[in-house]
Amino acid sequence: MDRPVANPSVSDEILRRLGAVRLLGLDVDGVLTDGRLVYGPNHTEFKAFHVQDGSAMKRLMASGVPIAIVTGRTSEAVARRASELGVPYLYAGVGDKLATLKELAARSGVAVQDMAYVGDDLPDLAVFDHVGVSVGVPNAHPDVIRQADYVTSNPGGFGAVREICDLTISARSIRS
């Protein structure tokens, strides 16, 4: 069987660090979605998730890297999507993302520095200096892009999560 080849535009250092990742944390709005909120009647909220992101998330979890969704908002759509995909950790309505990742570390047994985290906005910056790999998306706040170790080619809601999952799977297989 051929060994997977990682994206040639990704530095060896980022690949090395992704190869050591033991848990992936994801924001929702702007990362798993395009960031838009659509409201319907009777307090209904709609979110669009990219099916290929979900497929890659399942592959990453099957490879032994659990996923945590960490979001500042509470949404039935997010809870449903996390459940459908079998995401083991869902933290919704989070005010302090770093405190939440520390709680996740205690709960999961994975140190914060052994995690990667994908974010797009200012509340996500609190974790960037603490995780092993901080990831931004091209539609992120400029400060997030500046501080991220890696910025995906694909925007949030349109394959960014698939990109980082695929890179992580590749980096882990290269490492082994």
PDB file of N, CA and C in Angstrom, residues 44-144:
ATOM      1  N   THR A  44     -36.169  28.917  15.580  1.00  0.00           N
ATOM      2  CA  THR A  44     -35.408  27.893  14.865  1.00  0.00           C
ATOM      3  C   THR A  44     -34.115  28.499  14.347  1.00  0.00           C
ATOM      4  N   GLU A  45     -33.038  27.747  14.465  1.00  0.00           N
ATOM      5  CA  GLU A  45     -31.731  28.173  13.961  1.00  0.00           C
ATOM      6  C   GLU A  45     -31.239  27.119  12.975  1.00  0.00           C
ATOM      7  N   PHE A  46     -30.727  27.595  11.845  1.00  0.00           N
ATOM      8  CA  PHE A  46     -30.214  26.684  10.830  1.00  0.00           C
ATOM      9  C   PHE A  46     -28.713  26.872  10.679  1.00  0.00           C
ATOM     10  N   LYS A  47     -28.005  25.772  10.510  1.00  0.00           N
ATOM     11  CA  LYS A  47     -26.565  25.803  10.248  1.00  0.00           C
ATOM     12  C   LYS A  47     -26.295  24.833   9.117  1.00  0.00           C
ATOM     13  N   ALA A  48     -25.356  25.191   8.258  1.00  0.00           N
ATOM     14  CA  ALA A  48     -24.962  24.305   7.166  1.00  0.00           C
ATOM     15  C   ALA A  48     -23.575  23.755   7.467  1.00  0.00           C
ATOM     16  N   PHE A  49     -23.472  22.436   7.496  1.00  0.00           N
ATOM     17  CA  PHE A  49     -22.206  21.755   7.730  1.00  0.00           C
ATOM     18  C   PHE A  49     -21.769  21.077   6.435  1.00  0.00           C
ATOM     19  N   HIS A  50     -20.490  21.065   6.168  1.00  0.00           N
ATOM     20  CA  HIS A  50     -19.949  20.439   4.959  1.00  0.00           C
ATOM     21  C   HIS A  50     -19.817  18.940   5.189  1.00  0.00           C
ATOM     22  N   VAL A  51     -20.443  18.151   4.334  1.00  0.00           N
ATOM     23  CA  VAL A  51     -20.444  16.705   4.514  1.00  0.00           C
ATOM     24  C   VAL A  51     -19.026  16.121   4.475  1.00  0.00           C
ATOM     25  N   GLN A  52     -18.146  16.715   3.685  1.00  0.00           N
ATOM     26  CA  GLN A  52     -16.781  16.203   3.604  1.00  0.00           C
ATOM     27  C   GLN A  52     -15.994  16.473   4.889  1.00  0.00           C
ATOM     28  N   ASP A  53     -16.318  17.553   5.589  1.00  0.00           N
ATOM     29  CA  ASP A  53     -15.716  17.788   6.902  1.00  0.00           C
ATOM     30  C   ASP A  53     -16.096  16.638   7.839  1.00  0.00           C
ATOM     31  N   GLY A  54     -17.370  16.276   7.835  1.00  0.00           N
ATOM     32  CA  GLY A  54     -17.848  15.191   8.694  1.00  0.00           C
ATOM     33  C   GLY A  54     -17.196  13.865   8.373  1.00  0.00           C
ATOM     34  N   SER A  55     -17.050  13.579   7.107  1.00  0.00           N
ATOM     35  CA  SER A  55     -16.403  12.330   6.689  1.00  0.00           C
ATOM     36  C   SER A  55     -14.961  12.287   7.175  1.00  0.00           C
ATOM     37  N   ALA A  56     -14.250  13.387   7.054  1.00  0.00           N
ATOM     38  CA  ALA A  56     -12.853  13.445   7.497  1.00  0.00           C
ATOM     39  C   ALA A  56     -12.758  13.369   9.019  1.00  0.00           C
ATOM     40  N   MET A  57     -13.711  13.974   9.708  1.00  0.00           N
ATOM     41  CA  MET A  57     -13.719  13.891  11.164  1.00  0.00           C
ATOM     42  C   MET A  57     -13.866  12.443  11.610  1.00  0.00           C
ATOM     43  N   LYS A  58     -14.741  11.701  10.958  1.00  0.00           N
ATOM     44  CA  LYS A  58     -14.915  10.282  11.286  1.00  0.00           C
ATOM     45  C   LYS A  58     -13.630   9.499  11.029  1.00  0.00           C
ATOM     46  N   ARG A  59     -12.961   9.782   9.919  1.00  0.00           N
ATOM     47  CA  ARG A  59     -11.696   9.087   9.609  1.00  0.00           C
ATOM     48  C   ARG A  59     -10.633   9.414  10.649  1.00  0.00           C
ATOM     49  N   LEU A  60     -10.554  10.682  11.058  1.00  0.00           N
ATOM     50  CA  LEU A  60      -9.563  11.063  12.056  1.00  0.00           C
ATOM     51  C   LEU A  60      -9.843  10.349  13.383  1.00  0.00           C
ATOM     52  N   MET A  61     -11.097  10.328  13.790  1.00  0.00           N
ATOM     53  CA  MET A  61     -11.431   9.647  15.045  1.00  0.00           C
ATOM     54  C   MET A  61     -11.154   8.154  14.937  1.00  0.00           C
ATOM     55  N   ALA A  62     -11.438   7.552  13.773  1.00  0.00           N
ATOM     56  CA  ALA A  62     -11.155   6.123  13.571  1.00  0.00           C
ATOM     57  C   ALA A  62      -9.653   5.846  13.619  1.00  0.00           C
ATOM     58  N   SER A  63      -8.837   6.858  13.297  1.00  0.00           N
ATOM     59  CA  SER A  63      -7.382   6.692  13.329  1.00  0.00           C
ATOM     60  C   SER A  63      -6.824   6.833  14.750  1.00  0.00           C
ATOM     61  N   GLY A  64      -7.694   7.145  15.714  1.00  0.00           N
ATOM     62  CA  GLY A  64      -7.266   7.235  17.099  1.00  0.00           C
ATOM     63  C   GLY A  64      -7.137   8.636  17.664  1.00  0.00           C
ATOM     64  N   VAL A  65      -7.570   9.645  16.899  1.00  0.00           N
ATOM     65  CA  VAL A  65      -7.505  11.033  17.382  1.00  0.00           C
ATOM     66  C   VAL A  65      -8.933  11.511  17.658  1.00  0.00           C
ATOM     67  N   PRO A  66      -9.296  11.625  18.939  1.00  0.00           N
ATOM     68  CA  PRO A  66     -10.643  12.106  19.247  1.00  0.00           C
ATOM     69  C   PRO A  66     -10.794  13.590  18.898  1.00  0.00           C
ATOM     70  N   ILE A  67     -12.027  14.003  18.781  1.00  0.00           N
ATOM     71  CA  ILE A  67     -12.345  15.394  18.442  1.00  0.00           C
ATOM     72  C   ILE A  67     -13.193  16.002  19.550  1.00  0.00           C
ATOM     73  N   ALA A  68     -12.929  17.264  19.834  1.00  0.00           N
ATOM     74  CA  ALA A  68     -13.743  18.046  20.758  1.00  0.00           C
ATOM     75  C   ALA A  68     -14.264  19.266  20.014  1.00  0.00           C
ATOM     76  N   ILE A  69     -15.539  19.514  20.158  1.00  0.00           N
ATOM     77  CA  ILE A  69     -16.137  20.738  19.637  1.00  0.00           C
ATOM     78  C   ILE A  69     -16.262  21.693  20.821  1.00  0.00           C
ATOM     79  N   VAL A  70     -15.711  22.897  20.655  1.00  0.00           N
ATOM     80  CA  VAL A  70     -15.698  23.902  21.723  1.00  0.00           C
ATOM     81  C   VAL A  70     -16.261  25.187  21.125  1.00  0.00           C
ATOM     82  N   THR A  71     -17.468  25.548  21.533  1.00  0.00           N
ATOM     83  CA  THR A  71     -18.142  26.685  20.928  1.00  0.00           C
ATOM     84  C   THR A  71     -18.755  27.608  21.975  1.00  0.00           C
ATOM     85  N   GLY A  72     -18.756  28.868  21.661  1.00  0.00           N
ATOM     86  CA  GLY A  72     -19.319  29.860  22.560  1.00  0.00           C
ATOM     87  C   GLY A  72     -20.832  29.887  22.558  1.00  0.00           C
ATOM     88  N   ARG A  73     -21.428  29.291  21.544  1.00  0.00           N
ATOM     89  CA  ARG A  73     -22.884  29.310  21.440  1.00  0.00           C
ATOM     90  C   ARG A  73     -23.443  27.930  21.757  1.00  0.00           C
ATOM     91  N   THR A  74     -24.719  27.901  22.086  1.00  0.00           N
ATOM     92  CA  THR A  74     -25.441  26.645  22.292  1.00  0.00           C
ATOM     93  C   THR A  74     -26.415  26.491  21.141  1.00  0.00           C
ATOM     94  N   SER A  75     -26.419  25.316  20.525  1.00  0.00           N
ATOM     95  CA  SER A  75     -27.241  25.111  19.349  1.00  0.00           C
ATOM     96  C   SER A  75     -27.653  23.646  19.240  1.00  0.00           C
ATOM     97  N   GLU A  76     -28.941  23.424  19.017  1.00  0.00           N
ATOM     98  CA  GLU A  76     -29.423  22.059  18.798  1.00  0.00           C
ATOM     99  C   GLU A  76     -28.792  21.458  17.546  1.00  0.00           C
ATOM    100  N   ALA A  77     -28.553  22.290  16.536  1.00  0.00           N
ATOM    101  CA  ALA A  77     -27.962  21.789  15.290  1.00  0.00           C
ATOM    102  C   ALA A  77     -26.548  21.259  15.537  1.00  0.00           C
ATOM    103  N   VAL A  78     -25.786  21.947  16.358  1.00  0.00           N
ATOM    104  CA  VAL A  78     -24.419  21.506  16.663  1.00  0.00           C
ATOM    105  C   VAL A  78     -24.456  20.218  17.480  1.00  0.00           C
ATOM    106  N   ALA A  79     -25.335  20.149  18.460  1.00  0.00           N
ATOM    107  CA  ALA A  79     -25.450  18.932  19.262  1.00  0.00           C
ATOM    108  C   ALA A  79     -25.836  17.748  18.387  1.00  0.00           C
ATOM    109  N   ARG A  80     -26.743  17.971  17.459  1.00  0.00           N
ATOM    110  CA  ARG A  80     -27.159  16.896  16.559  1.00  0.00           C
ATOM    111  C   ARG A  80     -26.011  16.456  15.664  1.00  0.00           C
ATOM    112  N   ARG A  81     -25.285  17.418  15.090  1.00  0.00           N
ATOM    113  CA  ARG A  81     -24.164  17.079  14.200  1.00  0.00           C
ATOM    114  C   ARG A  81     -23.081  16.321  14.965  1.00  0.00           C
ATOM    115  N   ALA A  82     -22.746  16.775  16.158  1.00  0.00           N
ATOM    116  CA  ALA A  82     -21.740  16.096  16.974  1.00  0.00           C
ATOM    117  C   ALA A  82     -22.174  14.661  17.270  1.00  0.00           C
ATOM    118  N   SER A  83     -23.441  14.483  17.592  1.00  0.00           N
ATOM    119  CA  SER A  83     -23.966  13.151  17.883  1.00  0.00           C
ATOM    120  C   SER A  83     -23.913  12.252  16.640  1.00  0.00           C
ATOM    121  N   GLU A  84     -24.349  12.786  15.502  1.00  0.00           N
ATOM    122  CA  GLU A  84     -24.331  12.005  14.254  1.00  0.00           C
ATOM    123  C   GLU A  84     -22.925  11.525  13.904  1.00  0.00           C
ATOM    124  N   LEU A  85     -21.935  12.369  14.175  1.00  0.00           N
ATOM    125  CA  LEU A  85     -20.557  12.023  13.817  1.00  0.00           C
ATOM    126  C   LEU A  85     -19.850  11.207  14.899  1.00  0.00           C
ATOM    127  N   GLY A  86     -20.450  11.108  16.076  1.00  0.00           N
ATOM    128  CA  GLY A  86     -19.809  10.379  17.166  1.00  0.00           C
ATOM    129  C   GLY A  86     -18.690  11.160  17.831  1.00  0.00           C
ATOM    130  N   VAL A  87     -18.785  12.494  17.798  1.00  0.00           N
ATOM    131  CA  VAL A  87     -17.773  13.335  18.443  1.00  0.00           C
ATOM    132  C   VAL A  87     -17.881  13.129  19.956  1.00  0.00           C
ATOM    133  N   PRO A  88     -16.793  12.703  20.602  1.00  0.00           N
ATOM    134  CA  PRO A  88     -16.889  12.343  22.021  1.00  0.00           C
ATOM    135  C   PRO A  88     -16.971  13.522  22.991  1.00  0.00           C
ATOM    136  N   TYR A  89     -16.528  14.697  22.567  1.00  0.00           N
ATOM    137  CA  TYR A  89     -16.500  15.839  23.490  1.00  0.00           C
ATOM    138  C   TYR A  89     -17.174  17.039  22.847  1.00  0.00           C
ATOM    139  N   LEU A  90     -18.232  17.523  23.491  1.00  0.00           N
ATOM    140  CA  LEU A  90     -18.925  18.719  23.023  1.00  0.00           C
ATOM    141  C   LEU A  90     -19.063  19.678  24.192  1.00  0.00           C
ATOM    142  N   TYR A  91     -18.483  20.856  24.012  1.00  0.00           N
ATOM    143  CA  TYR A  91     -18.580  21.928  24.998  1.00  0.00           C
ATOM    144  C   TYR A  91     -19.264  23.113  24.319  1.00  0.00           C
ATOM    145  N   ALA A  92     -20.499  23.394  24.724  1.00  0.00           N
ATOM    146  CA  ALA A  92     -21.270  24.481  24.124  1.00  0.00           C
ATOM    147  C   ALA A  92     -21.547  25.551  25.178  1.00  0.00           C
ATOM    148  N   GLY A  93     -21.704  26.782  24.712  1.00  0.00           N
ATOM    149  CA  GLY A  93     -21.957  27.893  25.614  1.00  0.00           C
ATOM    150  C   GLY A  93     -20.721  28.263  26.423  1.00  0.00           C
ATOM    151  N   VAL A  94     -19.552  28.041  25.833  1.00  0.00           N
ATOM    152  CA  VAL A  94     -18.276  28.247  26.514  1.00  0.00           C
ATOM    153  C   VAL A  94     -17.893  29.724  26.496  1.00  0.00           C
ATOM    154  N   GLY A  95     -17.532  30.252  27.663  1.00  0.00           N
ATOM    155  CA  GLY A  95     -17.049  31.622  27.751  1.00  0.00           C
ATOM    156  C   GLY A  95     -15.528  31.702  27.742  1.00  0.00           C
ATOM    157  N   ASP A  96     -14.880  30.730  28.353  1.00  0.00           N
ATOM    158  CA  ASP A  96     -13.418  30.715  28.467  1.00  0.00           C
ATOM    159  C   ASP A  96     -12.897  29.436  27.824  1.00  0.00           C
ATOM    160  N   LYS A  97     -12.434  29.550  26.598  1.00  0.00           N
ATOM    161  CA  LYS A  97     -12.017  28.369  25.853  1.00  0.00           C
ATOM    162  C   LYS A  97     -10.754  27.718  26.425  1.00  0.00           C
ATOM    163  N   LEU A  98      -9.847  28.504  26.981  1.00  0.00           N
ATOM    164  CA  LEU A  98      -8.652  27.914  27.567  1.00  0.00           C
ATOM    165  C   LEU A  98      -9.020  27.085  28.796  1.00  0.00           C
ATOM    166  N   ALA A  99      -9.865  27.612  29.656  1.00  0.00           N
ATOM    167  CA  ALA A  99     -10.307  26.852  30.830  1.00  0.00           C
ATOM    168  C   ALA A  99     -11.005  25.568  30.389  1.00  0.00           C
ATOM    169  N   THR A 100     -11.769  25.653  29.320  1.00  0.00           N
ATOM    170  CA  THR A 100     -12.463  24.472  28.804  1.00  0.00           C
ATOM    171  C   THR A 100     -11.469  23.440  28.285  1.00  0.00           C
ATOM    172  N   LEU A 101     -10.426  23.882  27.578  1.00  0.00           N
ATOM    173  CA  LEU A 101      -9.420  22.922  27.096  1.00  0.00           C
ATOM    174  C   LEU A 101      -8.671  22.287  28.254  1.00  0.00           C
ATOM    175  N   LYS A 102      -8.443  23.035  29.308  1.00  0.00           N
ATOM    176  CA  LYS A 102      -7.791  22.451  30.493  1.00  0.00           C
ATOM    177  C   LYS A 102      -8.699  21.407  31.136  1.00  0.00           C
ATOM    178  N   GLU A 103      -9.989  21.691  31.190  1.00  0.00           N
ATOM    179  CA  GLU A 103     -10.953  20.709  31.697  1.00  0.00           C
ATOM    180  C   GLU A 103     -10.977  19.480  30.783  1.00  0.00           C
ATOM    181  N   LEU A 104     -10.952  19.719  29.476  1.00  0.00           N
ATOM    182  CA  LEU A 104     -10.912  18.624  28.497  1.00  0.00           C
ATOM    183  C   LEU A 104      -9.664  17.774  28.681  1.00  0.00           C
ATOM    184  N   ALA A 105      -8.536  18.413  28.959  1.00  0.00           N
ATOM    185  CA  ALA A 105      -7.287  17.679  29.182  1.00  0.00           C
ATOM    186  C   ALA A 105      -7.442  16.737  30.373  1.00  0.00           C
ATOM    187  N   ALA A 106      -8.024  17.225  31.446  1.00  0.00           N
ATOM    188  CA  ALA A 106      -8.225  16.385  32.629  1.00  0.00           C
ATOM    189  C   ALA A 106      -9.194  15.242  32.320  1.00  0.00           C
ATOM    190  N   ARG A 107     -10.229  15.542  31.570  1.00  0.00           N
ATOM    191  CA  ARG A 107     -11.258  14.542  31.248  1.00  0.00           C
ATOM    192  C   ARG A 107     -10.755  13.492  30.266  1.00  0.00           C
ATOM    193  N   SER A 108      -9.965  13.923  29.276  1.00  0.00           N
ATOM    194  CA  SER A 108      -9.535  13.026  28.195  1.00  0.00           C
ATOM    195  C   SER A 108      -8.193  12.356  28.454  1.00  0.00           C
ATOM    196  N   GLY A 109      -7.405  12.943  29.355  1.00  0.00           N
ATOM    197  CA  GLY A 109      -6.056  12.432  29.574  1.00  0.00           C
ATOM    198  C   GLY A 109      -5.065  12.901  28.528  1.00  0.00           C
ATOM    199  N   VAL A 110      -5.457  13.852  27.690  1.00  0.00           N
ATOM    200  CA  VAL A 110      -4.583  14.411  26.649  1.00  0.00           C
ATOM    201  C   VAL A 110      -4.181  15.817  27.081  1.00  0.00           C
ATOM    202  N   ALA A 111      -2.885  16.054  27.230  1.00  0.00           N
ATOM    203  CA  ALA A 111      -2.398  17.377  27.622  1.00  0.00           C
ATOM    204  C   ALA A 111      -2.752  18.413  26.559  1.00  0.00           C
ATOM    205  N   VAL A 112      -3.015  19.627  27.006  1.00  0.00           N
ATOM    206  CA  VAL A 112      -3.375  20.705  26.074  1.00  0.00           C
ATOM    207  C   VAL A 112      -2.306  20.861  24.996  1.00  0.00           C
ATOM    208  N   GLN A 113      -1.028  20.736  25.348  1.00  0.00           N
ATOM    209  CA  GLN A 113       0.039  20.901  24.351  1.00  0.00           C
ATOM    210  C   GLN A 113       0.085  19.751  23.341  1.00  0.00           C
ATOM    211  N   ASP A 114      -0.685  18.678  23.578  1.00  0.00           N
ATOM    212  CA  ASP A 114      -0.776  17.577  22.623  1.00  0.00           C
ATOM    213  C   ASP A 114      -2.027  17.677  21.755  1.00  0.00           C
ATOM    214  N   MET A 115      -2.680  18.819  21.815  1.00  0.00           N
ATOM    215  CA  MET A 115      -3.891  19.064  21.028  1.00  0.00           C
ATOM    216  C   MET A 115      -3.591  20.024  19.883  1.00  0.00           C
ATOM    217  N   ALA A 116      -4.396  19.928  18.844  1.00  0.00           N
ATOM    218  CA  ALA A 116      -4.457  20.964  17.808  1.00  0.00           C
ATOM    219  C   ALA A 116      -5.822  21.616  17.975  1.00  0.00           C
ATOM    220  N   TYR A 117      -5.924  22.885  17.586  1.00  0.00           N
ATOM    221  CA  TYR A 117      -7.186  23.593  17.728  1.00  0.00           C
ATOM    222  C   TYR A 117      -7.394  24.477  16.508  1.00  0.00           C
ATOM    223  N   VAL A 118      -8.612  24.432  15.956  1.00  0.00           N
ATOM    224  CA  VAL A 118      -8.963  25.246  14.790  1.00  0.00           C
ATOM    225  C   VAL A 118      -9.961  26.306  15.218  1.00  0.00           C
ATOM    226  N   GLY A 119      -9.609  27.567  14.991  1.00  0.00           N
ATOM    227  CA  GLY A 119     -10.480  28.669  15.356  1.00  0.00           C
ATOM    228  C   GLY A 119     -10.483  29.758  14.301  1.00  0.00           C
ATOM    229  N   ASP A 120     -11.390  30.707  14.468  1.00  0.00           N
ATOM    230  CA  ASP A 120     -11.511  31.777  13.475  1.00  0.00           C
ATOM    231  C   ASP A 120     -11.694  33.168  14.059  1.00  0.00           C
ATOM    232  N   ASP A 121     -11.903  33.268  15.375  1.00  0.00           N
ATOM    233  CA  ASP A 121     -12.214  34.588  15.908  1.00  0.00           C
ATOM    234  C   ASP A 121     -11.480  34.834  17.228  1.00  0.00           C
ATOM    235  N   LEU A 122     -11.590  36.035  17.730  1.00  0.00           N
ATOM    236  CA  LEU A 122     -10.816  36.465  18.887  1.00  0.00           C
ATOM    237  C   LEU A 122     -10.927  35.555  20.114  1.00  0.00           C
ATOM    238  N   PRO A 123     -12.107  35.007  20.451  1.00  0.00           N
ATOM    239  CA  PRO A 123     -12.155  34.115  21.614  1.00  0.00           C
ATOM    240  C   PRO A 123     -11.263  32.870  21.469  1.00  0.00           C
ATOM    241  N   ASP A 124     -10.934  32.495  20.246  1.00  0.00           N
ATOM    242  CA  ASP A 124     -10.095  31.324  20.007  1.00  0.00           C
ATOM    243  C   ASP A 124      -8.619  31.594  20.294  1.00  0.00           C
ATOM    244  N   LEU A 125      -8.223  32.854  20.265  1.00  0.00           N
ATOM    245  CA  LEU A 125      -6.816  33.194  20.485  1.00  0.00           C
ATOM    246  C   LEU A 125      -6.312  32.779  21.866  1.00  0.00           C
ATOM    247  N   ALA A 126      -7.198  32.705  22.835  1.00  0.00           N
ATOM    248  CA  ALA A 126      -6.792  32.340  24.199  1.00  0.00           C
ATOM    249  C   ALA A 126      -6.115  30.977  24.250  1.00  0.00           C
ATOM    250  N   VAL A 127      -6.448  30.087  23.328  1.00  0.00           N
ATOM    251  CA  VAL A 127      -5.864  28.741  23.359  1.00  0.00           C
ATOM    252  C   VAL A 127      -4.650  28.606  22.449  1.00  0.00           C
ATOM    253  N   PHE A 128      -4.448  29.520  21.527  1.00  0.00           N
ATOM    254  CA  PHE A 128      -3.419  29.363  20.502  1.00  0.00           C
ATOM    255  C   PHE A 128      -2.007  29.188  21.062  1.00  0.00           C
ATOM    256  N   ASP A 129      -1.673  29.868  22.132  1.00  0.00           N
ATOM    257  CA  ASP A 129      -0.320  29.750  22.701  1.00  0.00           C
ATOM    258  C   ASP A 129      -0.141  28.506  23.562  1.00  0.00           C
ATOM    259  N   HIS A 130      -1.185  27.742  23.758  1.00  0.00           N
ATOM    260  CA  HIS A 130      -1.124  26.601  24.670  1.00  0.00           C
ATOM    261  C   HIS A 130      -1.205  25.248  23.966  1.00  0.00           C
ATOM    262  N   VAL A 131      -1.793  25.211  22.778  1.00  0.00           N
ATOM    263  CA  VAL A 131      -1.936  23.939  22.062  1.00  0.00           C
ATOM    264  C   VAL A 131      -0.684  23.640  21.236  1.00  0.00           C
ATOM    265  N   GLY A 132      -0.550  22.390  20.834  1.00  0.00           N
ATOM    266  CA  GLY A 132       0.601  21.983  20.032  1.00  0.00           C
ATOM    267  C   GLY A 132       0.587  22.574  18.640  1.00  0.00           C
ATOM    268  N   VAL A 133      -0.603  22.721  18.044  1.00  0.00           N
ATOM    269  CA  VAL A 133      -0.744  23.329  16.717  1.00  0.00           C
ATOM    270  C   VAL A 133      -2.006  24.183  16.721  1.00  0.00           C
ATOM    271  N   SER A 134      -1.844  25.478  16.462  1.00  0.00           N
ATOM    272  CA  SER A 134      -2.994  26.370  16.329  1.00  0.00           C
ATOM    273  C   SER A 134      -3.271  26.565  14.843  1.00  0.00           C
ATOM    274  N   VAL A 135      -4.544  26.449  14.492  1.00  0.00           N
ATOM    275  CA  VAL A 135      -4.939  26.497  13.082  1.00  0.00           C
ATOM    276  C   VAL A 135      -6.007  27.561  12.898  1.00  0.00           C
ATOM    277  N   GLY A 136      -5.818  28.383  11.885  1.00  0.00           N
ATOM    278  CA  GLY A 136      -6.811  29.365  11.502  1.00  0.00           C
ATOM    279  C   GLY A 136      -7.380  29.012  10.139  1.00  0.00           C
ATOM    280  N   VAL A 137      -8.428  29.695   9.771  1.00  0.00           N
ATOM    281  CA  VAL A 137      -9.042  29.527   8.453  1.00  0.00           C
ATOM    282  C   VAL A 137      -8.918  30.854   7.715  1.00  0.00           C
ATOM    283  N   PRO A 138      -8.923  30.837   6.384  1.00  0.00           N
ATOM    284  CA  PRO A 138      -8.696  32.090   5.654  1.00  0.00           C
ATOM    285  C   PRO A 138      -9.751  33.166   5.897  1.00  0.00           C
ATOM    286  N   ASN A 139     -10.940  32.784   6.352  1.00  0.00           N
ATOM    287  CA  ASN A 139     -11.994  33.747   6.646  1.00  0.00           C
ATOM    288  C   ASN A 139     -11.961  34.193   8.106  1.00  0.00           C
ATOM    289  N   ALA A 140     -10.860  33.921   8.798  1.00  0.00           N
ATOM    290  CA  ALA A 140     -10.714  34.268  10.215  1.00  0.00           C
ATOM    291  C   ALA A 140     -10.391  35.748  10.403  1.00  0.00           C
ATOM    292  N   HIS A 141     -10.528  36.189  11.632  1.00  0.00           N
ATOM    293  CA  HIS A 141     -10.110  37.534  12.031  1.00  0.00           C
ATOM    294  C   HIS A 141      -8.608  37.659  11.724  1.00  0.00           C
ATOM    295  N   PRO A 142      -8.144  38.814  11.277  1.00  0.00           N
ATOM    296  CA  PRO A 142      -6.720  38.982  10.942  1.00  0.00           C
ATOM    297  C   PRO A 142      -5.761  38.606  12.072  1.00  0.00           C
ATOM    298  N   ASP A 143      -6.136  38.849  13.329  1.00  0.00           N
ATOM    299  CA  ASP A 143      -5.261  38.470  14.441  1.00  0.00           C
ATOM    300  C   ASP A 143      -5.131  36.958  14.561  1.00  0.00           C
ATOM    301  N   VAL A 144      -6.188  36.240  14.260  1.00  0.00           N
ATOM    302  CA  VAL A 144      -6.143  34.769  14.281  1.00  0.00           C
ATOM    303  C   VAL A 144      -5.196  34.278  13.192  1.00  0.00           C
TER     304      VAL A 144
END
